Amino acid sequence: MRLCYTARPLKVYTSADVYRTGAASRINSANDSARNVPAELVSHLVPLTAISPLDGRYGSQTAELRDIFSELAFMRERLRVEVAWLTGLAALGLPELPPLPDGATRALHQLAADFSIEDCTEIKAIEAETNHDVKAVEYFIRRRAGAALGGAAEFIHFACTSEDINNVAHAL
């Protein structure tokens, strides 16, 4: 693939390349710059190869928005919605849904509150296997909190579509 009029093909890196190389785990927060990403990826994260001027030319002025509009932020909000849905269902006292064990509600909310780029990287790895972004969040919750949830783990994402989770997460 050639971009612009370079004499040699320009390697275009995808988010999968970033996750596969572990670069994502070296970015400490949503507001960090690309300086922590391996050199072979940084050379292509420049204004001229950015998706839009918001990340390129105006990247330094819009850096704070990454915590709101980045994929990391969207994934964090999906997790918050899934946690709120499960804890809300459990609070209804449905006969089919066993009550959440002691500390499970706190553990779920803590999982969402402590969400990190490493957690997001784990979700992206699950997504690479399932080819489904929202299902990956569901599986992440099962991996991290399933033991604490007991039988209630079967009710993660119960009666929801992906759009139910996504549209609320976008609004947050």
Short mmCIF file of C-alpha atoms in Angstrom, two decimals:
data_model
loop_
_atom_site.label_atom_id
_atom_site.label_comp_id
_atom_site.label_asym_id
_atom_site.label_seq_id
_atom_site.Cartn_x
_atom_site.Cartn_y
_atom_site.Cartn_z
CA MET A 1 0.00 0.00 0.00
CA ARG A 2 1.32 3.43 -0.89
CA LEU A 3 0.29 6.64 0.82
CA CYS A 4 1.03 10.03 -0.70
CA TYR A 5 3.88 9.90 -3.21
CA THR A 6 6.63 8.23 -1.22
CA ALA A 7 9.39 6.33 -2.98
CA ARG A 8 8.76 3.28 -0.82
CA PRO A 9 5.58 1.73 0.56
CA LEU A 10 4.58 3.14 3.93
CA LYS A 11 3.69 0.54 6.52
CA VAL A 12 0.30 1.40 7.98
CA TYR A 13 -0.13 0.20 11.55
CA THR A 14 -3.51 -0.80 12.86
CA SER A 15 -4.73 -0.86 16.44
CA ALA A 16 -4.17 -4.63 16.31
CA ASP A 17 -0.46 -3.96 15.67
CA VAL A 18 -0.35 -1.69 18.70
CA TYR A 19 -2.02 -4.29 20.94
CA ARG A 20 0.02 -7.20 19.54
CA THR A 21 3.33 -5.43 20.19
CA GLY A 22 2.26 -4.48 23.70
CA ALA A 23 2.51 -0.79 22.90
CA ALA A 24 -0.92 -0.13 24.35
CA SER A 25 0.15 -1.36 27.77
CA ARG A 26 3.03 1.12 27.76
CA ILE A 27 0.72 4.08 27.40
CA ASN A 28 0.09 5.09 30.99
CA SER A 29 -3.16 6.97 30.57
CA ALA A 30 -5.55 8.20 27.93
CA ASN A 31 -3.78 11.57 28.02
CA ASP A 32 -0.27 10.21 27.40
CA SER A 33 1.32 11.00 24.08
CA ALA A 34 2.73 8.51 21.62
CA ARG A 35 6.21 8.87 23.14
CA ASN A 36 5.74 5.59 25.05
CA VAL A 37 4.88 3.64 21.91
CA PRO A 38 7.67 1.68 20.17
CA ALA A 39 9.66 3.66 17.62
CA GLU A 40 8.42 1.59 14.69
CA LEU A 41 4.87 2.69 15.51
CA VAL A 42 5.64 6.27 16.52
CA SER A 43 7.14 7.12 13.16
CA HIS A 44 3.70 6.71 11.63
CA LEU A 45 1.70 8.43 14.37
CA VAL A 46 2.28 11.86 12.93
CA PRO A 47 -0.16 14.58 11.88
CA LEU A 48 0.07 13.63 8.22
CA THR A 49 -1.02 10.04 8.86
CA ALA A 50 -3.65 10.79 11.52
CA ILE A 51 -7.26 9.91 10.76
CA SER A 52 -8.29 13.54 11.13
CA PRO A 53 -6.77 16.91 12.03
CA LEU A 54 -8.22 16.46 15.52
CA ASP A 55 -5.63 13.77 16.26
CA GLY A 56 -2.99 15.17 13.96
CA ARG A 57 -2.60 18.90 13.56
CA TYR A 58 -4.69 19.74 16.63
CA GLY A 59 -3.62 16.74 18.73
CA SER A 60 -1.96 18.80 21.43
CA GLN A 61 -5.07 20.97 21.82
CA THR A 62 -7.47 18.02 21.87
CA ALA A 63 -5.44 15.63 24.07
CA GLU A 64 -7.79 16.06 27.04
CA LEU A 65 -10.70 14.91 24.89
CA ARG A 66 -9.16 11.45 24.56
CA ASP A 67 -10.40 10.60 28.04
CA ILE A 68 -13.94 11.23 26.76
CA PHE A 69 -13.92 10.16 23.11
CA SER A 70 -11.21 7.50 22.79
CA GLU A 71 -11.86 3.80 22.35
CA LEU A 72 -10.49 3.35 25.87
CA ALA A 73 -13.14 5.72 27.22
CA PHE A 74 -15.89 4.02 25.21
CA MET A 75 -14.83 0.61 26.53
CA ARG A 76 -14.80 1.96 30.10
CA GLU A 77 -18.35 3.25 29.68
CA ARG A 78 -19.51 -0.07 28.20
CA LEU A 79 -18.16 -1.76 31.31
CA ARG A 80 -19.97 0.72 33.56
CA VAL A 81 -23.25 0.09 31.71
CA GLU A 82 -22.89 -3.70 31.96
CA VAL A 83 -22.13 -3.43 35.69
CA ALA A 84 -25.08 -1.10 36.30
CA TRP A 85 -27.38 -3.42 34.35
CA LEU A 86 -26.35 -6.53 36.31
CA THR A 87 -26.49 -4.86 39.71
CA GLY A 88 -29.84 -3.29 38.81
CA LEU A 89 -31.27 -6.65 37.78
CA ALA A 90 -29.99 -8.25 40.95
CA ALA A 91 -31.66 -5.56 43.04
CA LEU A 92 -35.08 -6.44 41.57
CA GLY A 93 -35.27 -9.70 43.48
CA LEU A 94 -36.12 -11.83 40.46
CA PRO A 95 -36.62 -15.48 41.45
CA GLU A 96 -34.35 -16.68 38.61
CA LEU A 97 -31.48 -14.38 39.54
CA PRO A 98 -29.73 -15.34 42.73
CA PRO A 99 -28.80 -12.41 44.94
CA LEU A 100 -25.29 -11.14 44.45
CA PRO A 101 -22.95 -12.60 47.07
CA ASP A 102 -21.51 -10.31 49.73
CA GLY A 103 -18.99 -7.93 48.23
CA ALA A 104 -19.85 -8.78 44.60
CA THR A 105 -21.58 -5.46 43.94
CA ARG A 106 -18.62 -3.61 45.41
CA ALA A 107 -16.20 -5.74 43.34
CA LEU A 108 -18.12 -5.00 40.14
CA HIS A 109 -18.17 -1.26 40.76
CA GLN A 110 -14.48 -1.35 41.68
CA LEU A 111 -13.71 -3.18 38.42
CA ALA A 112 -15.32 -0.31 36.52
CA ALA A 113 -13.78 2.41 38.70
CA ASP A 114 -10.25 1.01 38.34
CA PHE A 115 -10.51 0.42 34.57
CA SER A 116 -7.09 0.81 32.98
CA ILE A 117 -5.44 0.61 29.60
CA GLU A 118 -4.29 -2.90 30.55
CA ASP A 119 -7.93 -3.87 31.11
CA CYS A 120 -8.85 -2.39 27.76
CA THR A 121 -6.00 -4.29 26.14
CA GLU A 122 -7.36 -7.50 27.66
CA ILE A 123 -10.81 -6.72 26.27
CA LYS A 124 -9.31 -6.04 22.84
CA ALA A 125 -7.56 -9.43 22.99
CA ILE A 126 -10.88 -11.10 23.78
CA GLU A 127 -12.48 -9.14 20.94
CA ALA A 128 -9.82 -10.46 18.56
CA GLU A 129 -10.99 -13.99 19.44
CA THR A 130 -14.75 -13.34 19.47
CA ASN A 131 -14.87 -10.68 16.75
CA HIS A 132 -17.48 -8.92 18.89
CA ASP A 133 -16.72 -5.81 20.95
CA VAL A 134 -19.60 -5.92 23.44
CA LYS A 135 -19.32 -9.69 23.93
CA ALA A 136 -15.66 -9.09 24.79
CA VAL A 137 -16.72 -6.78 27.65
CA GLU A 138 -19.12 -9.45 28.90
CA TYR A 139 -16.37 -12.09 28.85
CA PHE A 140 -14.00 -9.68 30.59
CA ILE A 141 -16.47 -9.28 33.46
CA ARG A 142 -16.83 -13.07 33.70
CA ARG A 143 -13.05 -13.50 33.82
CA ARG A 144 -12.49 -10.84 36.41
CA ALA A 145 -15.58 -11.15 38.62
CA GLY A 146 -17.22 -14.44 37.67
CA ALA A 147 -16.07 -16.30 40.79
CA ALA A 148 -17.36 -13.52 43.05
CA LEU A 149 -20.72 -13.47 41.24
CA GLY A 150 -21.53 -17.15 41.60
CA GLY A 151 -24.70 -18.09 39.69
CA ALA A 152 -25.42 -14.44 38.95
CA ALA A 153 -22.60 -14.48 36.37
CA GLU A 154 -25.05 -16.06 33.93
CA PHE A 155 -27.03 -12.82 34.00
CA ILE A 156 -24.24 -10.57 32.72
CA HIS A 157 -25.70 -8.93 29.57
CA PHE A 158 -29.02 -10.76 30.16
CA ALA A 159 -31.82 -9.56 27.83
CA CYS A 160 -29.56 -6.91 26.27
CA THR A 161 -28.54 -6.31 22.72
CA SER A 162 -25.19 -4.75 21.88
CA GLU A 163 -27.04 -1.58 20.97
CA ASP A 164 -28.59 -1.41 24.45
CA ILE A 165 -25.08 -1.23 25.88
CA ASN A 166 -23.51 0.93 23.16
CA ASN A 167 -26.11 3.69 22.98
CA VAL A 168 -26.00 4.27 26.74
CA ALA A 169 -22.18 4.09 26.75
CA HIS A 170 -22.03 6.69 23.96
CA ALA A 171 -24.30 8.97 25.97
CA LEU A 172 -22.08 8.72 29.04
#
